[in-house]
Amino acid sequence: MNKKTDQKLILSYINNFQPPNINRHNVIAFLLIGVDILGVIPIISEPFSPIFFWFSIIPIIFVHLWGIIYILAPYKHEKSYYLYFGILAIVNTYVYFIVIQKLLYIHIGVQGSFYFVIGVLLWIGLLLFFQLFHLKMLYSGRLAKGQKKGSLAINTNPIIIASSSGYVLAQFVMSLKAINNIVEISIIISLSLLSLITAYFSIFIHKYFFIQKHLETIKKHNPSFGLPKKLRKDA
């Protein structure tokens, strides 16, 4: 990669940075709505299952404790926010996977390990897809080009749409045993759609390592990056 191309890649990230106060709002929203309301409540609701509770509680506690620093001091921890938010997205997607599994095994009554194994493979596959897709967008220059136009031109179309549709369809097919349980099927489909959003944000992990690698260049273009709020001229 030549220096000119490398510079464009770095600038494509810099131009996409959000203000740290927005980072704080993102953390609160994902924790409160994404994890707690849409994840924890269904997991602890009746009929309660200790297995699914213990499968999920440790990563849930972990992201809540870690997230405190981005709520209290988002400016100072601006760089590590990207690592945290990517991991939070993975945990959030995992929590939805657990809720779907609870619906399948406890509410619908499927048996055997087949549904669980397929669910794990779908979860991992979805996360890997967005990581690879993001890398392709970045190093092909399409990410920078899309930002220059003012949007990411979701004519990244057939690939991302087909993959996303496949994930939702696979979850739907697994729930067909309860074709009369419209409520459960609707929740599974809704959580599958939400999983697409949370899985997409797992790309923030790559953003963190990209920032770490090019931190010196980023500091030249944005001297306030990572500084506490009181030391920023633009805060």
Short mmCIF file of N, CA, C and O in Angstrom, two decimals, residues 92-202:
data_model
loop_
_atom_site.label_atom_id
_atom_site.label_comp_id
_atom_site.label_asym_id
_atom_site.label_seq_id
_atom_site.Cartn_x
_atom_site.Cartn_y
_atom_site.Cartn_z
N ASN A 92 -23.72 -7.97 22.57
CA ASN A 92 -25.13 -7.70 22.30
C ASN A 92 -25.71 -8.73 21.33
O ASN A 92 -26.81 -9.27 21.52
N THR A 93 -24.94 -9.03 20.26
CA THR A 93 -25.37 -10.04 19.30
C THR A 93 -25.46 -11.41 19.96
O THR A 93 -26.38 -12.19 19.69
N TYR A 94 -24.52 -11.71 20.85
CA TYR A 94 -24.52 -12.98 21.58
C TYR A 94 -25.74 -13.09 22.49
O TYR A 94 -26.36 -14.15 22.58
N VAL A 95 -26.08 -12.00 23.16
CA VAL A 95 -27.25 -12.00 24.04
C VAL A 95 -28.53 -12.29 23.24
O VAL A 95 -29.39 -13.05 23.69
N TYR A 96 -28.64 -11.68 22.06
CA TYR A 96 -29.80 -11.98 21.21
C TYR A 96 -29.82 -13.45 20.80
O TYR A 96 -30.88 -14.07 20.72
N PHE A 97 -28.64 -14.00 20.54
CA PHE A 97 -28.54 -15.42 20.22
C PHE A 97 -29.06 -16.27 21.38
O PHE A 97 -29.81 -17.24 21.17
N ILE A 98 -28.70 -15.91 22.61
CA ILE A 98 -29.16 -16.64 23.78
C ILE A 98 -30.68 -16.53 23.93
O ILE A 98 -31.37 -17.52 24.23
N VAL A 99 -31.22 -15.34 23.72
CA VAL A 99 -32.68 -15.16 23.81
C VAL A 99 -33.38 -16.02 22.77
O VAL A 99 -34.39 -16.68 23.07
N ILE A 100 -32.86 -16.04 21.55
CA ILE A 100 -33.46 -16.87 20.49
C ILE A 100 -33.41 -18.34 20.88
O ILE A 100 -34.38 -19.08 20.69
N GLN A 101 -32.26 -18.76 21.45
CA GLN A 101 -32.14 -20.16 21.88
C GLN A 101 -33.13 -20.50 22.99
O GLN A 101 -33.72 -21.58 23.02
N LYS A 102 -33.34 -19.55 23.89
CA LYS A 102 -34.32 -19.79 24.97
C LYS A 102 -35.72 -19.93 24.38
O LYS A 102 -36.50 -20.79 24.81
N LEU A 103 -36.04 -19.08 23.42
CA LEU A 103 -37.36 -19.18 22.77
C LEU A 103 -37.53 -20.53 22.08
O LEU A 103 -38.60 -21.15 22.15
N LEU A 104 -36.45 -21.00 21.43
CA LEU A 104 -36.53 -22.27 20.72
C LEU A 104 -36.66 -23.45 21.67
O LEU A 104 -37.52 -24.33 21.49
N TYR A 105 -35.84 -23.48 22.72
CA TYR A 105 -35.79 -24.64 23.60
C TYR A 105 -36.83 -24.61 24.72
O TYR A 105 -37.42 -25.65 25.05
N ILE A 106 -37.05 -23.45 25.30
CA ILE A 106 -37.95 -23.36 26.45
C ILE A 106 -39.39 -23.07 26.04
O ILE A 106 -40.33 -23.71 26.50
N HIS A 107 -39.57 -22.11 25.14
CA HIS A 107 -40.92 -21.73 24.74
C HIS A 107 -41.49 -22.65 23.65
O HIS A 107 -42.63 -23.09 23.73
N ILE A 108 -40.70 -22.90 22.62
CA ILE A 108 -41.18 -23.71 21.51
C ILE A 108 -41.02 -25.20 21.78
O ILE A 108 -41.84 -26.01 21.38
N GLY A 109 -39.94 -25.55 22.49
CA GLY A 109 -39.78 -26.94 22.90
C GLY A 109 -38.96 -27.82 21.99
O GLY A 109 -39.15 -29.04 21.95
N VAL A 110 -38.03 -27.23 21.22
CA VAL A 110 -37.17 -28.07 20.39
C VAL A 110 -36.23 -28.86 21.29
O VAL A 110 -35.96 -28.47 22.43
N GLN A 111 -35.69 -29.95 20.77
CA GLN A 111 -34.80 -30.81 21.56
C GLN A 111 -33.55 -31.14 20.77
O GLN A 111 -33.52 -31.03 19.55
N GLY A 112 -32.53 -31.58 21.50
CA GLY A 112 -31.28 -31.95 20.86
C GLY A 112 -30.35 -30.76 20.69
O GLY A 112 -30.73 -29.61 20.89
N SER A 113 -29.11 -31.04 20.30
CA SER A 113 -28.09 -30.00 20.19
C SER A 113 -28.05 -29.34 18.80
O SER A 113 -27.34 -28.36 18.61
N PHE A 114 -28.82 -29.86 17.85
CA PHE A 114 -28.75 -29.36 16.47
C PHE A 114 -29.01 -27.86 16.39
O PHE A 114 -28.24 -27.13 15.77
N TYR A 115 -30.09 -27.39 17.02
CA TYR A 115 -30.47 -25.98 16.92
C TYR A 115 -29.42 -25.08 17.58
O TYR A 115 -29.14 -23.98 17.09
N PHE A 116 -28.85 -25.56 18.68
CA PHE A 116 -27.84 -24.77 19.37
C PHE A 116 -26.57 -24.66 18.53
O PHE A 116 -26.00 -23.57 18.38
N VAL A 117 -26.13 -25.77 17.96
CA VAL A 117 -24.91 -25.77 17.14
C VAL A 117 -25.09 -24.89 15.91
O VAL A 117 -24.22 -24.08 15.58
N ILE A 118 -26.22 -25.03 15.24
CA ILE A 118 -26.50 -24.19 14.07
C ILE A 118 -26.56 -22.72 14.47
O ILE A 118 -26.05 -21.85 13.75
N GLY A 119 -27.16 -22.44 15.63
CA GLY A 119 -27.24 -21.06 16.12
C GLY A 119 -25.87 -20.47 16.36
O GLY A 119 -25.61 -19.31 16.01
N VAL A 120 -24.97 -21.25 16.95
CA VAL A 120 -23.60 -20.79 17.20
C VAL A 120 -22.89 -20.50 15.89
O VAL A 120 -22.22 -19.47 15.73
N LEU A 121 -23.03 -21.39 14.93
CA LEU A 121 -22.39 -21.21 13.62
C LEU A 121 -22.92 -19.98 12.90
O LEU A 121 -22.16 -19.22 12.27
N LEU A 122 -24.23 -19.75 13.01
CA LEU A 122 -24.83 -18.57 12.39
C LEU A 122 -24.31 -17.29 13.05
O LEU A 122 -24.00 -16.30 12.37
N TRP A 123 -24.21 -17.31 14.38
CA TRP A 123 -23.72 -16.15 15.14
C TRP A 123 -22.27 -15.82 14.74
O TRP A 123 -21.94 -14.67 14.42
N ILE A 124 -21.42 -16.83 14.73
CA ILE A 124 -20.02 -16.63 14.36
C ILE A 124 -19.91 -16.19 12.90
O ILE A 124 -19.16 -15.27 12.56
N GLY A 125 -20.67 -16.85 12.03
CA GLY A 125 -20.63 -16.51 10.61
C GLY A 125 -21.06 -15.08 10.34
O GLY A 125 -20.48 -14.40 9.50
N LEU A 126 -22.08 -14.62 11.06
CA LEU A 126 -22.56 -13.25 10.88
C LEU A 126 -21.49 -12.24 11.28
O LEU A 126 -21.24 -11.26 10.57
N LEU A 127 -20.83 -12.48 12.41
CA LEU A 127 -19.78 -11.57 12.88
C LEU A 127 -18.60 -11.56 11.91
O LEU A 127 -18.06 -10.50 11.59
N LEU A 128 -18.20 -12.75 11.44
CA LEU A 128 -17.08 -12.83 10.51
C LEU A 128 -17.41 -12.13 9.19
O LEU A 128 -16.56 -11.46 8.59
N PHE A 129 -18.65 -12.29 8.75
CA PHE A 129 -19.05 -11.67 7.49
C PHE A 129 -18.86 -10.15 7.54
O PHE A 129 -18.28 -9.55 6.62
N PHE A 130 -19.32 -9.52 8.62
CA PHE A 130 -19.22 -8.06 8.69
C PHE A 130 -17.77 -7.60 8.84
O PHE A 130 -17.41 -6.53 8.33
N GLN A 131 -16.95 -8.39 9.52
CA GLN A 131 -15.53 -8.03 9.62
C GLN A 131 -14.88 -8.06 8.24
O GLN A 131 -14.17 -7.12 7.84
N LEU A 132 -15.10 -9.14 7.50
CA LEU A 132 -14.51 -9.28 6.17
C LEU A 132 -15.08 -8.26 5.20
O LEU A 132 -14.36 -7.69 4.36
N PHE A 133 -16.37 -8.01 5.31
CA PHE A 133 -17.02 -7.03 4.44
C PHE A 133 -16.45 -5.64 4.68
O PHE A 133 -16.18 -4.89 3.73
N HIS A 134 -16.24 -5.30 5.95
CA HIS A 134 -15.68 -4.00 6.30
C HIS A 134 -14.26 -3.85 5.75
O HIS A 134 -13.91 -2.79 5.19
N LEU A 135 -13.45 -4.90 5.88
CA LEU A 135 -12.08 -4.84 5.36
C LEU A 135 -12.07 -4.66 3.85
O LEU A 135 -11.26 -3.90 3.31
N LYS A 136 -12.97 -5.36 3.18
CA LYS A 136 -13.05 -5.22 1.73
C LYS A 136 -13.46 -3.80 1.35
O LYS A 136 -12.89 -3.21 0.41
N MET A 137 -14.42 -3.24 2.04
CA MET A 137 -14.87 -1.87 1.78
C MET A 137 -13.75 -0.87 2.02
O MET A 137 -13.53 0.06 1.23
N LEU A 138 -13.00 -1.08 3.10
CA LEU A 138 -11.95 -0.15 3.48
C LEU A 138 -10.79 -0.17 2.48
O LEU A 138 -10.41 0.86 1.93
N TYR A 139 -10.25 -1.35 2.23
CA TYR A 139 -9.04 -1.44 1.42
C TYR A 139 -9.31 -1.39 -0.09
O TYR A 139 -8.37 -1.28 -0.87
N SER A 140 -10.56 -1.47 -0.47
CA SER A 140 -10.90 -1.26 -1.88
C SER A 140 -11.12 0.21 -2.18
O SER A 140 -11.25 0.61 -3.33
N GLY A 141 -11.18 1.02 -1.12
CA GLY A 141 -11.41 2.45 -1.29
C GLY A 141 -12.88 2.84 -1.33
O GLY A 141 -13.22 4.03 -1.41
N ARG A 142 -13.78 1.86 -1.27
CA ARG A 142 -15.20 2.17 -1.38
C ARG A 142 -15.72 2.88 -0.12
O ARG A 142 -16.68 3.64 -0.21
N LEU A 143 -15.09 2.60 1.01
CA LEU A 143 -15.50 3.27 2.24
C LEU A 143 -15.24 4.77 2.15
O LEU A 143 -16.12 5.59 2.42
N ALA A 144 -14.04 5.13 1.75
CA ALA A 144 -13.69 6.55 1.60
C ALA A 144 -14.53 7.21 0.53
O ALA A 144 -14.97 8.36 0.67
N LYS A 145 -14.77 6.49 -0.57
CA LYS A 145 -15.56 7.03 -1.67
C LYS A 145 -17.00 7.29 -1.23
O LYS A 145 -17.60 8.31 -1.56
N GLY A 146 -17.54 6.35 -0.45
CA GLY A 146 -18.91 6.51 0.03
C GLY A 146 -19.04 7.68 0.98
O GLY A 146 -20.02 8.43 0.95
N GLN A 147 -18.04 7.87 1.86
CA GLN A 147 -18.07 8.99 2.79
C GLN A 147 -17.93 10.31 2.06
O GLN A 147 -18.50 11.32 2.46
N LYS A 148 -17.17 10.32 0.96
CA LYS A 148 -16.99 11.55 0.18
C LYS A 148 -18.31 11.97 -0.44
O LYS A 148 -18.60 13.15 -0.59
N LYS A 149 -19.14 10.99 -0.80
CA LYS A 149 -20.44 11.28 -1.40
C LYS A 149 -21.49 11.62 -0.34
O LYS A 149 -22.59 12.03 -0.67
N GLY A 150 -21.14 11.38 0.93
CA GLY A 150 -22.07 11.71 2.00
C GLY A 150 -22.84 10.53 2.52
O GLY A 150 -23.65 10.64 3.42
N SER A 151 -22.60 9.36 1.96
CA SER A 151 -23.25 8.15 2.45
C SER A 151 -22.39 6.97 2.08
O SER A 151 -21.49 7.06 1.26
N LEU A 152 -22.70 5.82 2.67
CA LEU A 152 -21.92 4.62 2.39
C LEU A 152 -22.55 3.81 1.27
O LEU A 152 -22.34 2.62 1.17
N ALA A 153 -23.33 4.44 0.46
CA ALA A 153 -23.92 3.81 -0.71
C ALA A 153 -24.17 2.34 -0.50
O ALA A 153 -23.36 1.51 -0.82
N ILE A 154 -25.30 2.05 0.07
CA ILE A 154 -25.59 0.65 0.37
C ILE A 154 -25.92 -0.12 -0.91
O ILE A 154 -26.77 -0.97 -0.92
N ASN A 155 -25.26 0.21 -1.99
CA ASN A 155 -25.31 -0.69 -3.10
C ASN A 155 -24.13 -1.66 -2.97
O ASN A 155 -23.66 -2.22 -3.92
N THR A 156 -23.69 -1.82 -1.75
CA THR A 156 -22.83 -2.89 -1.30
C THR A 156 -23.78 -4.05 -1.22
O THR A 156 -23.56 -5.02 -0.53
N ASN A 157 -24.83 -3.85 -1.88
CA ASN A 157 -26.10 -4.51 -2.09
C ASN A 157 -26.14 -6.02 -2.07
O ASN A 157 -26.31 -6.59 -1.01
N PRO A 158 -26.01 -6.67 -3.25
CA PRO A 158 -26.39 -8.08 -3.28
C PRO A 158 -25.72 -8.88 -2.18
O PRO A 158 -26.33 -9.72 -1.56
N ILE A 159 -24.43 -8.58 -1.90
CA ILE A 159 -23.69 -9.38 -0.92
C ILE A 159 -24.26 -9.21 0.47
O ILE A 159 -24.61 -10.18 1.14
N ILE A 160 -24.35 -7.95 0.93
CA ILE A 160 -24.79 -7.73 2.29
C ILE A 160 -26.27 -8.07 2.47
O ILE A 160 -26.68 -8.60 3.49
N ILE A 161 -27.07 -7.78 1.44
CA ILE A 161 -28.50 -8.09 1.54
C ILE A 161 -28.73 -9.60 1.56
O ILE A 161 -29.50 -10.11 2.36
N ALA A 162 -28.02 -10.32 0.71
CA ALA A 162 -28.18 -11.77 0.65
C ALA A 162 -27.74 -12.42 1.95
O ALA A 162 -28.41 -13.31 2.48
N SER A 163 -26.60 -11.96 2.48
CA SER A 163 -26.10 -12.54 3.72
C SER A 163 -27.05 -12.25 4.88
O SER A 163 -27.35 -13.14 5.69
N SER A 164 -27.51 -11.01 4.95
CA SER A 164 -28.41 -10.63 6.04
C SER A 164 -29.73 -11.40 5.94
O SER A 164 -30.24 -11.90 6.94
N SER A 165 -30.26 -11.50 4.72
CA SER A 165 -31.51 -12.22 4.52
C SER A 165 -31.34 -13.69 4.87
O SER A 165 -32.24 -14.31 5.44
N GLY A 166 -30.15 -14.23 4.56
CA GLY A 166 -29.88 -15.64 4.86
C GLY A 166 -29.89 -15.91 6.35
O GLY A 166 -30.40 -16.94 6.80
N TYR A 167 -29.33 -14.97 7.12
CA TYR A 167 -29.30 -15.15 8.57
C TYR A 167 -30.71 -15.14 9.15
O TYR A 167 -31.08 -16.01 9.94
N VAL A 168 -31.52 -14.17 8.74
CA VAL A 168 -32.89 -14.08 9.22
C VAL A 168 -33.70 -15.30 8.78
O VAL A 168 -34.46 -15.88 9.58
N LEU A 169 -33.52 -15.71 7.53
CA LEU A 169 -34.25 -16.86 7.01
C LEU A 169 -33.89 -18.13 7.77
O LEU A 169 -34.77 -18.95 8.09
N ALA A 170 -32.61 -18.30 8.09
CA ALA A 170 -32.17 -19.49 8.82
C ALA A 170 -32.82 -19.55 10.20
O ALA A 170 -33.26 -20.61 10.66
N GLN A 171 -32.90 -18.40 10.88
CA GLN A 171 -33.55 -18.36 12.19
C GLN A 171 -35.03 -18.67 12.06
O GLN A 171 -35.62 -19.35 12.91
N PHE A 172 -35.64 -18.17 11.01
CA PHE A 172 -37.07 -18.44 10.78
C PHE A 172 -37.32 -19.92 10.55
O PHE A 172 -38.25 -20.51 11.12
N VAL A 173 -36.48 -20.54 9.72
CA VAL A 173 -36.65 -21.97 9.43
C VAL A 173 -36.52 -22.80 10.69
O VAL A 173 -37.28 -23.76 10.90
N MET A 174 -35.59 -22.43 11.59
CA MET A 174 -35.41 -23.19 12.82
C MET A 174 -36.62 -23.07 13.74
O MET A 174 -36.84 -23.90 14.61
N SER A 175 -37.40 -22.01 13.58
CA SER A 175 -38.56 -21.81 14.46
C SER A 175 -39.85 -22.37 13.87
O SER A 175 -40.91 -22.27 14.48
N LEU A 176 -39.77 -22.99 12.68
CA LEU A 176 -40.97 -23.47 12.00
C LEU A 176 -41.70 -24.58 12.75
O LEU A 176 -42.87 -24.84 12.47
N LYS A 177 -41.01 -25.22 13.69
CA LYS A 177 -41.67 -26.26 14.47
C LYS A 177 -42.85 -25.68 15.22
O LYS A 177 -43.81 -26.37 15.53
N ALA A 178 -42.79 -24.38 15.52
CA ALA A 178 -43.86 -23.71 16.27
C ALA A 178 -44.61 -22.78 15.34
O ALA A 178 -44.84 -21.62 15.66
N ILE A 179 -45.03 -23.29 14.19
CA ILE A 179 -45.68 -22.45 13.19
C ILE A 179 -46.93 -21.78 13.74
O ILE A 179 -47.34 -20.73 13.27
N ASN A 180 -47.52 -22.37 14.77
CA ASN A 180 -48.71 -21.78 15.39
C ASN A 180 -48.35 -20.75 16.46
O ASN A 180 -49.21 -20.01 16.92
N ASN A 181 -47.08 -20.73 16.86
CA ASN A 181 -46.63 -19.78 17.88
C ASN A 181 -46.17 -18.50 17.19
O ASN A 181 -44.97 -18.21 17.10
N ILE A 182 -47.10 -17.72 16.72
CA ILE A 182 -46.78 -16.52 15.94
C ILE A 182 -45.96 -15.53 16.75
O ILE A 182 -45.05 -14.88 16.21
N VAL A 183 -46.27 -15.40 18.04
CA VAL A 183 -45.55 -14.44 18.88
C VAL A 183 -44.06 -14.80 18.95
O VAL A 183 -43.19 -13.94 18.75
N GLU A 184 -43.76 -16.08 19.23
CA GLU A 184 -42.38 -16.51 19.34
C GLU A 184 -41.63 -16.33 18.02
O GLU A 184 -40.49 -15.86 18.00
N ILE A 185 -42.28 -16.70 16.92
CA ILE A 185 -41.65 -16.55 15.61
C ILE A 185 -41.37 -15.08 15.30
O ILE A 185 -40.31 -14.73 14.78
N SER A 186 -42.31 -14.22 15.63
CA SER A 186 -42.15 -12.78 15.39
C SER A 186 -40.98 -12.23 16.19
O SER A 186 -40.18 -11.42 15.68
N ILE A 187 -40.85 -12.67 17.44
CA ILE A 187 -39.74 -12.20 18.28
C ILE A 187 -38.41 -12.69 17.73
O ILE A 187 -37.42 -11.94 17.69
N ILE A 188 -38.36 -13.96 17.30
CA ILE A 188 -37.13 -14.51 16.75
C ILE A 188 -36.70 -13.74 15.50
O ILE A 188 -35.52 -13.39 15.34
N ILE A 189 -37.63 -13.45 14.62
CA ILE A 189 -37.31 -12.69 13.41
C ILE A 189 -36.85 -11.27 13.77
O ILE A 189 -35.88 -10.76 13.20
N SER A 190 -37.53 -10.65 14.73
CA SER A 190 -37.16 -9.29 15.14
C SER A 190 -35.76 -9.26 15.74
O SER A 190 -34.95 -8.37 15.41
N LEU A 191 -35.44 -10.23 16.59
CA LEU A 191 -34.11 -10.29 17.19
C LEU A 191 -33.04 -10.61 16.15
O LEU A 191 -31.91 -10.14 16.24
N SER A 192 -33.41 -11.41 15.15
CA SER A 192 -32.47 -11.71 14.06
C SER A 192 -32.14 -10.44 13.28
O SER A 192 -30.98 -10.20 12.91
N LEU A 193 -33.14 -9.62 13.02
CA LEU A 193 -32.92 -8.35 12.32
C LEU A 193 -32.05 -7.41 13.16
O LEU A 193 -31.15 -6.75 12.63
N LEU A 194 -32.32 -7.36 14.45
CA LEU A 194 -31.51 -6.52 15.34
C LEU A 194 -30.08 -7.03 15.41
O LEU A 194 -29.13 -6.25 15.55
N SER A 195 -29.91 -8.35 15.30
CA SER A 195 -28.57 -8.93 15.33
C SER A 195 -27.73 -8.45 14.17
O SER A 195 -26.50 -8.34 14.28
N LEU A 196 -28.37 -8.17 13.04
CA LEU A 196 -27.64 -7.64 11.88
C LEU A 196 -27.02 -6.29 12.22
O LEU A 196 -25.89 -6.00 11.82
N ILE A 197 -27.77 -5.48 12.95
CA ILE A 197 -27.28 -4.15 13.33
C ILE A 197 -26.13 -4.25 14.32
O ILE A 197 -25.08 -3.64 14.16
N THR A 198 -26.34 -5.04 15.38
CA THR A 198 -25.29 -5.17 16.41
C THR A 198 -24.05 -5.84 15.85
O THR A 198 -22.92 -5.44 16.18
N ALA A 199 -24.23 -6.85 14.99
CA ALA A 199 -23.07 -7.53 14.40
C ALA A 199 -22.27 -6.57 13.52
O ALA A 199 -21.04 -6.62 13.48
N TYR A 200 -22.96 -5.68 12.82
CA TYR A 200 -22.27 -4.70 11.98
C TYR A 200 -21.33 -3.82 12.82
O TYR A 200 -20.19 -3.55 12.41
N PHE A 201 -21.77 -3.42 14.00
CA PHE A 201 -20.95 -2.53 14.83
C PHE A 201 -19.74 -3.23 15.44
O PHE A 201 -18.89 -2.58 16.04
N SER A 202 -19.64 -4.55 15.25
CA SER A 202 -18.44 -5.25 15.73
C SER A 202 -17.21 -4.81 14.95
O SER A 202 -16.08 -5.05 15.38
#
